[in-house]
XYZ file of C-alpha atoms in Angstrom:
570
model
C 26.059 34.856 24.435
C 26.198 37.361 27.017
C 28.410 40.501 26.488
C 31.231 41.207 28.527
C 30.923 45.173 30.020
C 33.708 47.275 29.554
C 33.612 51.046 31.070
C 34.296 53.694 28.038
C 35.960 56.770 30.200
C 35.689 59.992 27.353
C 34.974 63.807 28.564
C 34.704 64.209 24.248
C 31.437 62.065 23.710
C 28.383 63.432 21.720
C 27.297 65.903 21.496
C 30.688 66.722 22.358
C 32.011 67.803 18.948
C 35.033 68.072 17.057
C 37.372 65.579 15.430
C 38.503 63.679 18.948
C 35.057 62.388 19.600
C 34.620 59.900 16.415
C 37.285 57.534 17.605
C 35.527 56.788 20.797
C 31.931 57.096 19.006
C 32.487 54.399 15.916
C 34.220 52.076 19.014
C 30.991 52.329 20.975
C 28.626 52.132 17.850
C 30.718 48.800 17.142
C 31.705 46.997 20.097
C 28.608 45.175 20.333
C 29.352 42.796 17.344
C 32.677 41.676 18.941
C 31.330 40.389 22.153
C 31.476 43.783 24.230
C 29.217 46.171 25.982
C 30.534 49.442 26.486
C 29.026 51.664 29.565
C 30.239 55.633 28.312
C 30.954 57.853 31.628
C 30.776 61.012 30.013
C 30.159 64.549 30.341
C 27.027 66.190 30.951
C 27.180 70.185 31.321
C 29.713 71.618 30.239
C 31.648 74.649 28.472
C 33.310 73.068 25.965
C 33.150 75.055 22.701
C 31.965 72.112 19.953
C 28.858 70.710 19.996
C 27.499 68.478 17.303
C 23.733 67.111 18.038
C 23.766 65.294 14.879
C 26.452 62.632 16.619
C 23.747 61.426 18.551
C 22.669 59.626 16.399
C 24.914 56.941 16.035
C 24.666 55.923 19.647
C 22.837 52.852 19.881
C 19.218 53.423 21.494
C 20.074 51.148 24.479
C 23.887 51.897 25.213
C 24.022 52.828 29.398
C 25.402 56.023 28.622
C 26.595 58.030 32.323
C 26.677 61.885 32.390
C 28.299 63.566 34.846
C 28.480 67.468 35.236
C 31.692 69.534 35.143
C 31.436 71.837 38.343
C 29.367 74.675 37.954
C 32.249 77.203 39.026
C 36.137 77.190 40.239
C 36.921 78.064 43.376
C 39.967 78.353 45.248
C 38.622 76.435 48.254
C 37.957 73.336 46.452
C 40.831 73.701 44.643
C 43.277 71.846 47.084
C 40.398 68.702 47.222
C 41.041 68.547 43.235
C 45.012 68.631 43.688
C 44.662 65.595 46.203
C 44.461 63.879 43.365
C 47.567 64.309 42.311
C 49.084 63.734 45.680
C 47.575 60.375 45.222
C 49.647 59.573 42.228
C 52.905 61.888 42.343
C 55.595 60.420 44.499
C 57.997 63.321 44.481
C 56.586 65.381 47.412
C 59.238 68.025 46.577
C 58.491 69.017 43.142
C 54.780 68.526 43.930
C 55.484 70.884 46.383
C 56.447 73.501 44.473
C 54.048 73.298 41.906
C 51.698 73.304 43.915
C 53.100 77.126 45.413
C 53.244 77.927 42.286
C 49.376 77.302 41.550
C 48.650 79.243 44.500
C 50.891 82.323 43.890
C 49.625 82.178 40.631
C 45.565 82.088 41.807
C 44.170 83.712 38.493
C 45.242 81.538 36.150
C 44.160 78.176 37.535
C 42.775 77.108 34.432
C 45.900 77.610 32.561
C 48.499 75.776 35.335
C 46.488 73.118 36.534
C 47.566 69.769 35.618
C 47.291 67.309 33.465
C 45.084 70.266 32.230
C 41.876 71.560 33.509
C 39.406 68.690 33.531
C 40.690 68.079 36.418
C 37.814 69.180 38.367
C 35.342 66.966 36.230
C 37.642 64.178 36.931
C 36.952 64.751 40.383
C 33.051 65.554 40.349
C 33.399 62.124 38.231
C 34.945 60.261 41.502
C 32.430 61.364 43.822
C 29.775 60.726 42.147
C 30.683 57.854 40.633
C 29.093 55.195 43.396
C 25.814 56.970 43.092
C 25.384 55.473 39.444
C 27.778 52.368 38.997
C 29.237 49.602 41.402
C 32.656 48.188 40.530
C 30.248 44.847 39.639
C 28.779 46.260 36.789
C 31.717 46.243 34.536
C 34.531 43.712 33.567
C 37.151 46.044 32.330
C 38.033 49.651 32.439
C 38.938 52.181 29.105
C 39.668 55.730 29.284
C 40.799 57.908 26.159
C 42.368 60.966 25.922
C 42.339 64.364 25.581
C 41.750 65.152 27.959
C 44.084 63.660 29.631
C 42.543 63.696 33.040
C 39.777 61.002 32.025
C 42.881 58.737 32.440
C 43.026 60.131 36.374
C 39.300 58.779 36.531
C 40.430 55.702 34.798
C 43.783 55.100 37.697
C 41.376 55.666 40.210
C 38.973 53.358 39.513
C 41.376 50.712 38.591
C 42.455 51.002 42.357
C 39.086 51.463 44.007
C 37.765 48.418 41.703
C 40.954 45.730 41.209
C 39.592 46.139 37.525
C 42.121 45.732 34.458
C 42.364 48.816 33.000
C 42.916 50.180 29.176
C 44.933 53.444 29.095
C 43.927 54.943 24.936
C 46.460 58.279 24.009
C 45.324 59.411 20.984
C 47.600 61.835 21.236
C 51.495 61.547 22.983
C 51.167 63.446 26.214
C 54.918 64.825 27.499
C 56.131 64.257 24.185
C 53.210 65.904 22.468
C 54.336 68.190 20.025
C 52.033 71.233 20.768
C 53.684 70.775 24.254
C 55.414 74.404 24.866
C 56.466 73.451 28.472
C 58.645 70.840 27.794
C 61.981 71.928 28.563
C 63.516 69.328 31.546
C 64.139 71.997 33.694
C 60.036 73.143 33.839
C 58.317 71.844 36.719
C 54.845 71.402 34.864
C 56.755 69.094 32.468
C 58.651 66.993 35.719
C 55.118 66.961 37.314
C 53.636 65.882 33.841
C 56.185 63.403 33.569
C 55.742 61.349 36.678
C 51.907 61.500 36.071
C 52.121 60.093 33.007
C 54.762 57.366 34.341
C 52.445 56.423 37.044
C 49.564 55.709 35.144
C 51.311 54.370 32.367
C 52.966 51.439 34.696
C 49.348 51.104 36.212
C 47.567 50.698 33.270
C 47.478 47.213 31.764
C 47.482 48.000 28.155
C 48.679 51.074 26.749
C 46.717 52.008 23.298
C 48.638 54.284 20.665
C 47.411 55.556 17.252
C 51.021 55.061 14.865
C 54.132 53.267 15.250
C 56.309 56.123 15.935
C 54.166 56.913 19.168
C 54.038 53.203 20.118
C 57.862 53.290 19.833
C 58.253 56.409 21.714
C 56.327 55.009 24.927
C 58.196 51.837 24.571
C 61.573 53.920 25.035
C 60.982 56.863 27.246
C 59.243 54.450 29.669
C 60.506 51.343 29.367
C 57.210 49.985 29.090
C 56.747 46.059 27.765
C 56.611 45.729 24.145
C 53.483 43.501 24.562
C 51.870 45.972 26.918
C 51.697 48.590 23.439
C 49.376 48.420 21.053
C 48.490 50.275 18.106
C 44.877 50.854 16.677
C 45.305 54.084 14.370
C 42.195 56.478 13.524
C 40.201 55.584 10.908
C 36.924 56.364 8.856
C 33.458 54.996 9.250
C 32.624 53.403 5.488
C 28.348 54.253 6.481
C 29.431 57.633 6.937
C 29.707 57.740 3.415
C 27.323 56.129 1.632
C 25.073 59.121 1.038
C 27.836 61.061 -0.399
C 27.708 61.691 -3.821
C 30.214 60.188 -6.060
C 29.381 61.749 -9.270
C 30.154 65.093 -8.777
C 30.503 67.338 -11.458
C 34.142 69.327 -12.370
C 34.100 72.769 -10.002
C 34.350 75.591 -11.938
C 37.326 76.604 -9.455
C 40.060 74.667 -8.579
C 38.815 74.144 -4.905
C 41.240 73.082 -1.946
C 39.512 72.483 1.182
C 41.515 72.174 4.800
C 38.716 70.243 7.079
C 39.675 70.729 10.531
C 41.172 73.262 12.928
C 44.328 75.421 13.253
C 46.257 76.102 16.552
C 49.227 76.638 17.886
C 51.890 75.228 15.459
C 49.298 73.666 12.927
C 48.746 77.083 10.757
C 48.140 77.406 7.216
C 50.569 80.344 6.980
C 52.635 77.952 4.512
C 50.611 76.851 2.181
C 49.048 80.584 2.048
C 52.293 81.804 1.090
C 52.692 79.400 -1.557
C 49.531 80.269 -3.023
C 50.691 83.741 -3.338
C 53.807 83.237 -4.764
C 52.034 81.244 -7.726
C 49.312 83.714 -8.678
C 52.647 85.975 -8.263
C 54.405 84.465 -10.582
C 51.537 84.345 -13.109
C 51.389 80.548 -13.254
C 47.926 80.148 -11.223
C 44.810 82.623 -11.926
C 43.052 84.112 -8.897
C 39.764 83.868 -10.634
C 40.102 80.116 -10.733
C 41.541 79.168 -7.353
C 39.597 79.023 -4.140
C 40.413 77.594 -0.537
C 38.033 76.865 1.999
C 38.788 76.417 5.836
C 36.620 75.148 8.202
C 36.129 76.126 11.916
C 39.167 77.800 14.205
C 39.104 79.292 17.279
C 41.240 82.188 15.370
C 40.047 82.423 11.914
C 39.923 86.583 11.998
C 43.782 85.598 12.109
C 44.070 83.636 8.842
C 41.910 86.255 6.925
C 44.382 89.042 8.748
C 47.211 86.925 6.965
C 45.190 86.316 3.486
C 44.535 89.773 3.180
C 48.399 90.966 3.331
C 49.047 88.344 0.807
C 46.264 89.644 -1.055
C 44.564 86.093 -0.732
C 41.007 87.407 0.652
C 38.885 87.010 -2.014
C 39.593 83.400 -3.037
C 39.289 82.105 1.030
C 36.314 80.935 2.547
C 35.641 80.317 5.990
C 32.630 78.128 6.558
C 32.391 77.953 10.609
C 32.063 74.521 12.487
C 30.243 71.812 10.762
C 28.167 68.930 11.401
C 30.157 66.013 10.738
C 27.926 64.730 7.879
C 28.282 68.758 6.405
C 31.761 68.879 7.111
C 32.829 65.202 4.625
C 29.740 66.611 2.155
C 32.146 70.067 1.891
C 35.069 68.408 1.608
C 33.514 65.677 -0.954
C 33.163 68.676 -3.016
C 36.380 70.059 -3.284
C 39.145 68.767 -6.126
C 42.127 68.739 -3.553
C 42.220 68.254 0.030
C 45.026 69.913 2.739
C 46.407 68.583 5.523
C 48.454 70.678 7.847
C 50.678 68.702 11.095
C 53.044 71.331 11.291
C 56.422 71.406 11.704
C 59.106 70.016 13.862
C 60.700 66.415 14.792
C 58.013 65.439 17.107
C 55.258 65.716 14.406
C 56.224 62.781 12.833
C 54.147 60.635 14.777
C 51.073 62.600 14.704
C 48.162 60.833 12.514
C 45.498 63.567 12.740
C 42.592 61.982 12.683
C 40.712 63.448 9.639
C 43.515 61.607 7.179
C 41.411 58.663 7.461
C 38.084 60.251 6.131
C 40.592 62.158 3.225
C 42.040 58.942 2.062
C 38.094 57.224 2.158
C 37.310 60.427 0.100
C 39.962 58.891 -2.715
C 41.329 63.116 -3.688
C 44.475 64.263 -4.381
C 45.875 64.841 -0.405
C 48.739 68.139 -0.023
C 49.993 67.225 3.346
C 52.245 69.550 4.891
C 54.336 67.232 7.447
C 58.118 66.454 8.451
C 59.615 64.326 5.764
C 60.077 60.824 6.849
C 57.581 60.637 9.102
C 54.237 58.655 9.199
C 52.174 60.733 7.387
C 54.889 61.126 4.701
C 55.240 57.228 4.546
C 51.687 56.609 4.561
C 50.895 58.987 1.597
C 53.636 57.331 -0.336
C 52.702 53.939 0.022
C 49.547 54.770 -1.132
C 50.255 57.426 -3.491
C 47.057 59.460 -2.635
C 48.696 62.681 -2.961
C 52.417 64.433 -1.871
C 53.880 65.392 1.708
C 56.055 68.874 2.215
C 57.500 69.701 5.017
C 55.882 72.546 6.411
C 58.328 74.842 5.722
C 59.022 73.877 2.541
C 56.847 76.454 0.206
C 58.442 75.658 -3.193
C 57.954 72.180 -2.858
C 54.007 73.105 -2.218
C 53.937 75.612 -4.816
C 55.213 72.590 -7.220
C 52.633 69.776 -5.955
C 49.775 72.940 -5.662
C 50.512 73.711 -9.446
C 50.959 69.807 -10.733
C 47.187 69.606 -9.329
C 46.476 73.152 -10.237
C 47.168 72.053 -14.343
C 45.067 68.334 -13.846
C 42.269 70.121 -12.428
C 42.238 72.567 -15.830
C 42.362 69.110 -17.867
C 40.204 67.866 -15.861
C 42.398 64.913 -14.900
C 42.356 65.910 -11.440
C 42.342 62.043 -9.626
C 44.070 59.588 -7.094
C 44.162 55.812 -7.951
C 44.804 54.023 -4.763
C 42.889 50.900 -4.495
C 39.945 51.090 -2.008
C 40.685 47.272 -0.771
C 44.278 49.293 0.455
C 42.516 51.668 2.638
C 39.830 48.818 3.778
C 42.046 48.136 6.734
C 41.252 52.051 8.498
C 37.775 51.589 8.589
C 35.820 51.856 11.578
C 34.665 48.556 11.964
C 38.194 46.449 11.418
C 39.591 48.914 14.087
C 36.783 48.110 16.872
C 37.712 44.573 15.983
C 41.341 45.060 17.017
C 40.435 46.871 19.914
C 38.212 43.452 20.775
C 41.183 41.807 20.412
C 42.769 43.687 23.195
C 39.684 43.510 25.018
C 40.016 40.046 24.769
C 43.455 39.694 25.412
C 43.280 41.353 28.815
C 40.161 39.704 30.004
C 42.249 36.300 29.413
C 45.419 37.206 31.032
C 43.539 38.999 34.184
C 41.404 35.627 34.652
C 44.687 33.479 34.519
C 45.941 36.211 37.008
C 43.286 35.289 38.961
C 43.088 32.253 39.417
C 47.280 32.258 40.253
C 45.820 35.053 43.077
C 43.050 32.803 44.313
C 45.471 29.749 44.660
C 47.911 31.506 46.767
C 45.492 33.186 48.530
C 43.724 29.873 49.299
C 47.193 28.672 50.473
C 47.522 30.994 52.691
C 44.189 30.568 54.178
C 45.491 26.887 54.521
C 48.277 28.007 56.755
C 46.108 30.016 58.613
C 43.482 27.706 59.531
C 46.469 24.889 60.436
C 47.880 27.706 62.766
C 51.340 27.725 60.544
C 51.063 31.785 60.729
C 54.844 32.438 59.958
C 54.701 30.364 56.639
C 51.559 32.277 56.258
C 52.822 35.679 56.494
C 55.841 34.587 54.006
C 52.976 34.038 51.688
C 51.244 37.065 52.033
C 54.244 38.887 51.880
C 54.579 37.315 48.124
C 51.121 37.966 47.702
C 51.185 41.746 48.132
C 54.258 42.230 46.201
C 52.768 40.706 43.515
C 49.319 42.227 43.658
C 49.343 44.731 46.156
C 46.391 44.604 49.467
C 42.905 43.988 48.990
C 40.091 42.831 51.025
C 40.621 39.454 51.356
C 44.549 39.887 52.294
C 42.648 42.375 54.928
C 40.517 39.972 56.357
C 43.229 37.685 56.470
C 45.790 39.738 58.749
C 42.383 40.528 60.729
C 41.522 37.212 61.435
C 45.911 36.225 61.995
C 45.354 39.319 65.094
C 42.097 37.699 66.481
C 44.268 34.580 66.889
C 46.469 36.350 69.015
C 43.979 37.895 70.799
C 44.752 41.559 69.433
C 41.332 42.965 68.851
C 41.896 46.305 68.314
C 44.773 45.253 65.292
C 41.960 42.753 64.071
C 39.552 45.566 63.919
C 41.996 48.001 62.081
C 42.406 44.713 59.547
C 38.975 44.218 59.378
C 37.788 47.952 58.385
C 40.356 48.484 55.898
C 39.359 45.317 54.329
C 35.405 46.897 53.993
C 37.172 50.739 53.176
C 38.072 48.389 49.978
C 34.935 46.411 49.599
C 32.034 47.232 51.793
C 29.792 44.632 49.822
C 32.479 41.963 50.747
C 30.520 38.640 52.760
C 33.419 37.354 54.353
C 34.852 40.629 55.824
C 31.139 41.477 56.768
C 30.751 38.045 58.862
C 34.294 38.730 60.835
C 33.390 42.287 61.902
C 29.963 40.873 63.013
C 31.881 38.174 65.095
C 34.651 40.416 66.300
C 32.207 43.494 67.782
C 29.626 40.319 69.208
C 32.747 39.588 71.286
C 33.949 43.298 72.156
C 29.526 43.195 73.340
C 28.999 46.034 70.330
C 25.104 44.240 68.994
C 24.359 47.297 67.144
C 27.125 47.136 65.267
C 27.200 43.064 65.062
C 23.710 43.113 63.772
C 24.831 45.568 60.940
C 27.896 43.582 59.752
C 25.829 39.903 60.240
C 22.766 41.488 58.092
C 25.065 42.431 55.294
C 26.672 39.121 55.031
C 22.505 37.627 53.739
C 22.551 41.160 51.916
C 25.437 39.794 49.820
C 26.680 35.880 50.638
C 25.405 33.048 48.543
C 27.528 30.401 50.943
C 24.124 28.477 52.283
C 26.158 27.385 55.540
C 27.787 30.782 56.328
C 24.368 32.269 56.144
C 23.005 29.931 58.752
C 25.476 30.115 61.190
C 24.754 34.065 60.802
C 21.063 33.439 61.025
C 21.420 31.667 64.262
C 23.636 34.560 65.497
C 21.183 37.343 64.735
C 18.145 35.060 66.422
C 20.588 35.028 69.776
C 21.852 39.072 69.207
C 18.413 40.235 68.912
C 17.208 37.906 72.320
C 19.908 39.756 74.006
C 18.417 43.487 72.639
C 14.795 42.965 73.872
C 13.191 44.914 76.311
């Protein structure tokens, strides 16, 4: 059975690395075996700071995969091209207004202000470029994932040019996002943030969140549909670890390992403090403790703070790893950490490496706000205990529970493995198939409701009932909004009337939508054969055989070229 195509919109794609790209990797190593091909438009160049070859990998051979090129510099004169974009979406001239005067009073630190952040300017390279490598026929459906958050711009955009359905994926919330510090109602990057987000949320056709919280969240701020949010968490790829080993030996150091990064509000300051205060106190030897941290932008930072708490010698920084190096390390180690951080809006943060801990079945010290879904999760499955970030004696009593089962060796978590089944890669591409699925169904019966009332109004046309007809289309574009065919309708509804130039205004927004479009192609041929424009006829009647499969439109064409091209002989 042949796949249906679906377009995969992700700036963080392999060898893009870092912990965003596996949730859009395992979806496009899947997809396949639920009826789907995905088509990735991705990055090509560019100065992000992860890279992970090894990712590569798990492409499969054959997947289309588009790279596009983030601009080679920043300028100031094309930066008013890239804020078009927002003009595009952004109804409030006013505040628009003045953020943009405050970009340009503010010229050196573009890359800071611009919004929704600075991918921007791919996002834009990405819609010029885009009809150079892929027509709006080669795909059935539209996906875009963020951060960033301007691969959803690319995503709106196309979803306009194309009439496609469109699947808007935030693994992360986006106004509401926690590590937002310009949030305050009164800050005009939050307003303009705001009403881009609202915009593309109402456009999209499915919204995709990763925990309940965050579904719940969208549902209220935005009053979106209930059945237009879905939630497909993070999860862990089960062949990922099938070369680790599960017989290892008891560490000779009771080893806690944080795998991921720190910034902003999700620090290990905490936990560090915690550590002190029991090798303090006498109840946890120095000699027999040591903490390993992988990658951060600002790891001189968390060895400043481990030395003042005399902490140096037992912490290890390791640098970024490989994926497969990264779940080896933290195979390895007796407990795992997991720092959210603190505050309200952190409940609904998943990160995405608590799937791979829970696969890796240790003893979890997650350092969240109590009652929210990391807390629940981890008791439900009692893999481990949740403080709140702030809350160092409660880590200090969890750190020294484990601390005293790791010296009797009796250091273990026994949550079922059929319990954590259901966050495995595979099961969530199925559910994201299921979405897939959902939309393609509901945007075919959408079409065929479209094609009947179009064909109704055709009906009326050709029966010369035009004031019924314009009722119609009146309905029509309310409901759906104007596209070609609606175009070439109000064209042909002026030629009627004998207003040519309105006709030809009709007719060339109708191709300005779709220039491959047969019946839009044949009218402009007929309407500049009668204004006496053959050049011009020609072009539009020789289009219509480039693209028309209707046998008897094609002859009548035929027939008009033979006379057109009489009339141009010497």
């Amino acid at each position: 059975m042949k796949r249906k195509r679906v377009l995969i919109i992700s700036h963080i794609f392999p060898p893009v690395g870092g912990s965003g790209v596996q949730r859009t990797l395992k979806f496009v190593k899947y997809l396949r075996e639920f009826g789907w091909e995905p088509v990735v438009l991705t990055v090509g160049k560019t100065g992000y700071p992860l890279q992970d070859y090894s990712l590569l990998k798990e492409i499969p051979k054959d997947i289309k995969v588009i790279r596009v090129d983030e601009p080679s510099e920043l300028s100031l004169s094309n930066l008013k091209e890239n804020l078009t974009l927002l003009d595009g979406i952004v109804d409030d001239k006013i505040k628009l207004k003045k953020y943009f005067n405050l970009i340009k009073e503010n010229k050196n630190q573009i890359r800071d202000l611009i919004l929704p952040d600075y991918y921007l300017f791919w996002a834009n390279n990405v819609l010029e470029h885009i009809s150079t490598v892929l027509d709006s026929g080669s795909v059935e459906m539209i996906y875009s994932t963020s951060g960033p958050f301007s691969d959803h711009i690319i995503g709106y955009y196309l979803k306009m040019r194309w009439c496609k359905p469109w699947i808007m994926d935030l693994r992360d919330e986006w106004s509401n996002n926690p590590y937002n510090i310009s949030d305050k109602k009164d800050n005009i990057f939050y307003q303009i943030t705001v009403l881009i987000e609202e915009r593309l949320l109402r456009t999209a056709d499915k919204v995709l969140t990763t925990t309940p919280v965050t579904r719940q969240n969208y549902i209220d701020f935005f009053r979106l549909p209930e059945e237009k949010v879905h939630i497909i968490t993070n999860g862990y790829d089960e062949e990922d670890f099938n070369s680790l080993n599960s017989n290892l030996t008891h560490n000779e150091r009771f080893t806690v390992v944080h795998n991921g990064l720190f910034y902003l509000i999700r620090t290990p300051v905490t936990f560090l403090q915690a550590v002190h205060r029991l090798i303090s106190k006498g109840l946890l030897e120095k000699e027999k403790i040591k903490l390993v941290f992988s990658w951060s932008e600002n790891d001189k930072s968390w060895i400043e703070v481990a030395h003042k708490l005399e902490l140096k010698d037992i912490l290890e920084t390791v640098g970024y790893l490989e994926h497969k190096e990264s779940l080896e390390m933290a195979n390895r180690a007796d407990a795992l950490l997991l720092i959210v951080g603190p505050g309200r809006k952190n409940k609904a943060v998943y990160p995405a490496k608590l799937f791979e801990y829970l696969r890796l079945r240790k003893p979890i010290i997650a350092l969240s706000p109590n009652g929210g879904v990391v807390d629940n999760l981890i008791r439900d499955l009692e893999c481990g205990i949740n403080c709140d970030f702030d809350d160092t004696e409660a880590i200090e009593k969890y750190l020294y529970e484990l601390y005293l089962q790791w010296s009797s060796s009796n250091i273990r978590v026994s949550t079922p493995l059929e319990e954590i089944k259901v966050y495995e890669r595979k099961c969530l591409t199925k559910k994201l198939a299921n979405v897939l699925d959902i939309l393609a169904k509901e945007y075919q019966e959408e079409n065929l409701s479209k094609t009947f009332l179009r064909f109704k109004i055709e009906e009326l046309v050709e029966v010369n009932n035009i004031s019924e007809a314009k009722k119609l289309i009146n309905e029509y574009t309310r409901k759906y909004g104007f596209d070609a065919e609606i175009f070439s309708i109000l064209g042909i509804i002026s030629l009627s009337v004998k207003k040519i130039q309105e006709a030809e205004n009709y007719f060339l927004m109708g191709i300005n939508e779709d220039k491959n479009n047969p019946h839009i192609n044949f009218n402009l041929g007929y309407l500049y054969e009668l204004k006496g424009n053959v050049e011009k006829s020609l072009q539009h009647y020789q289009n219509v055989l480039k693209f028309s499969e209707d046998v008897e439109m094609n002859s009548e064409v035929e027939s008009a070229i033979r006379l057109l091209t009489e009339i141009i002989k010497p």
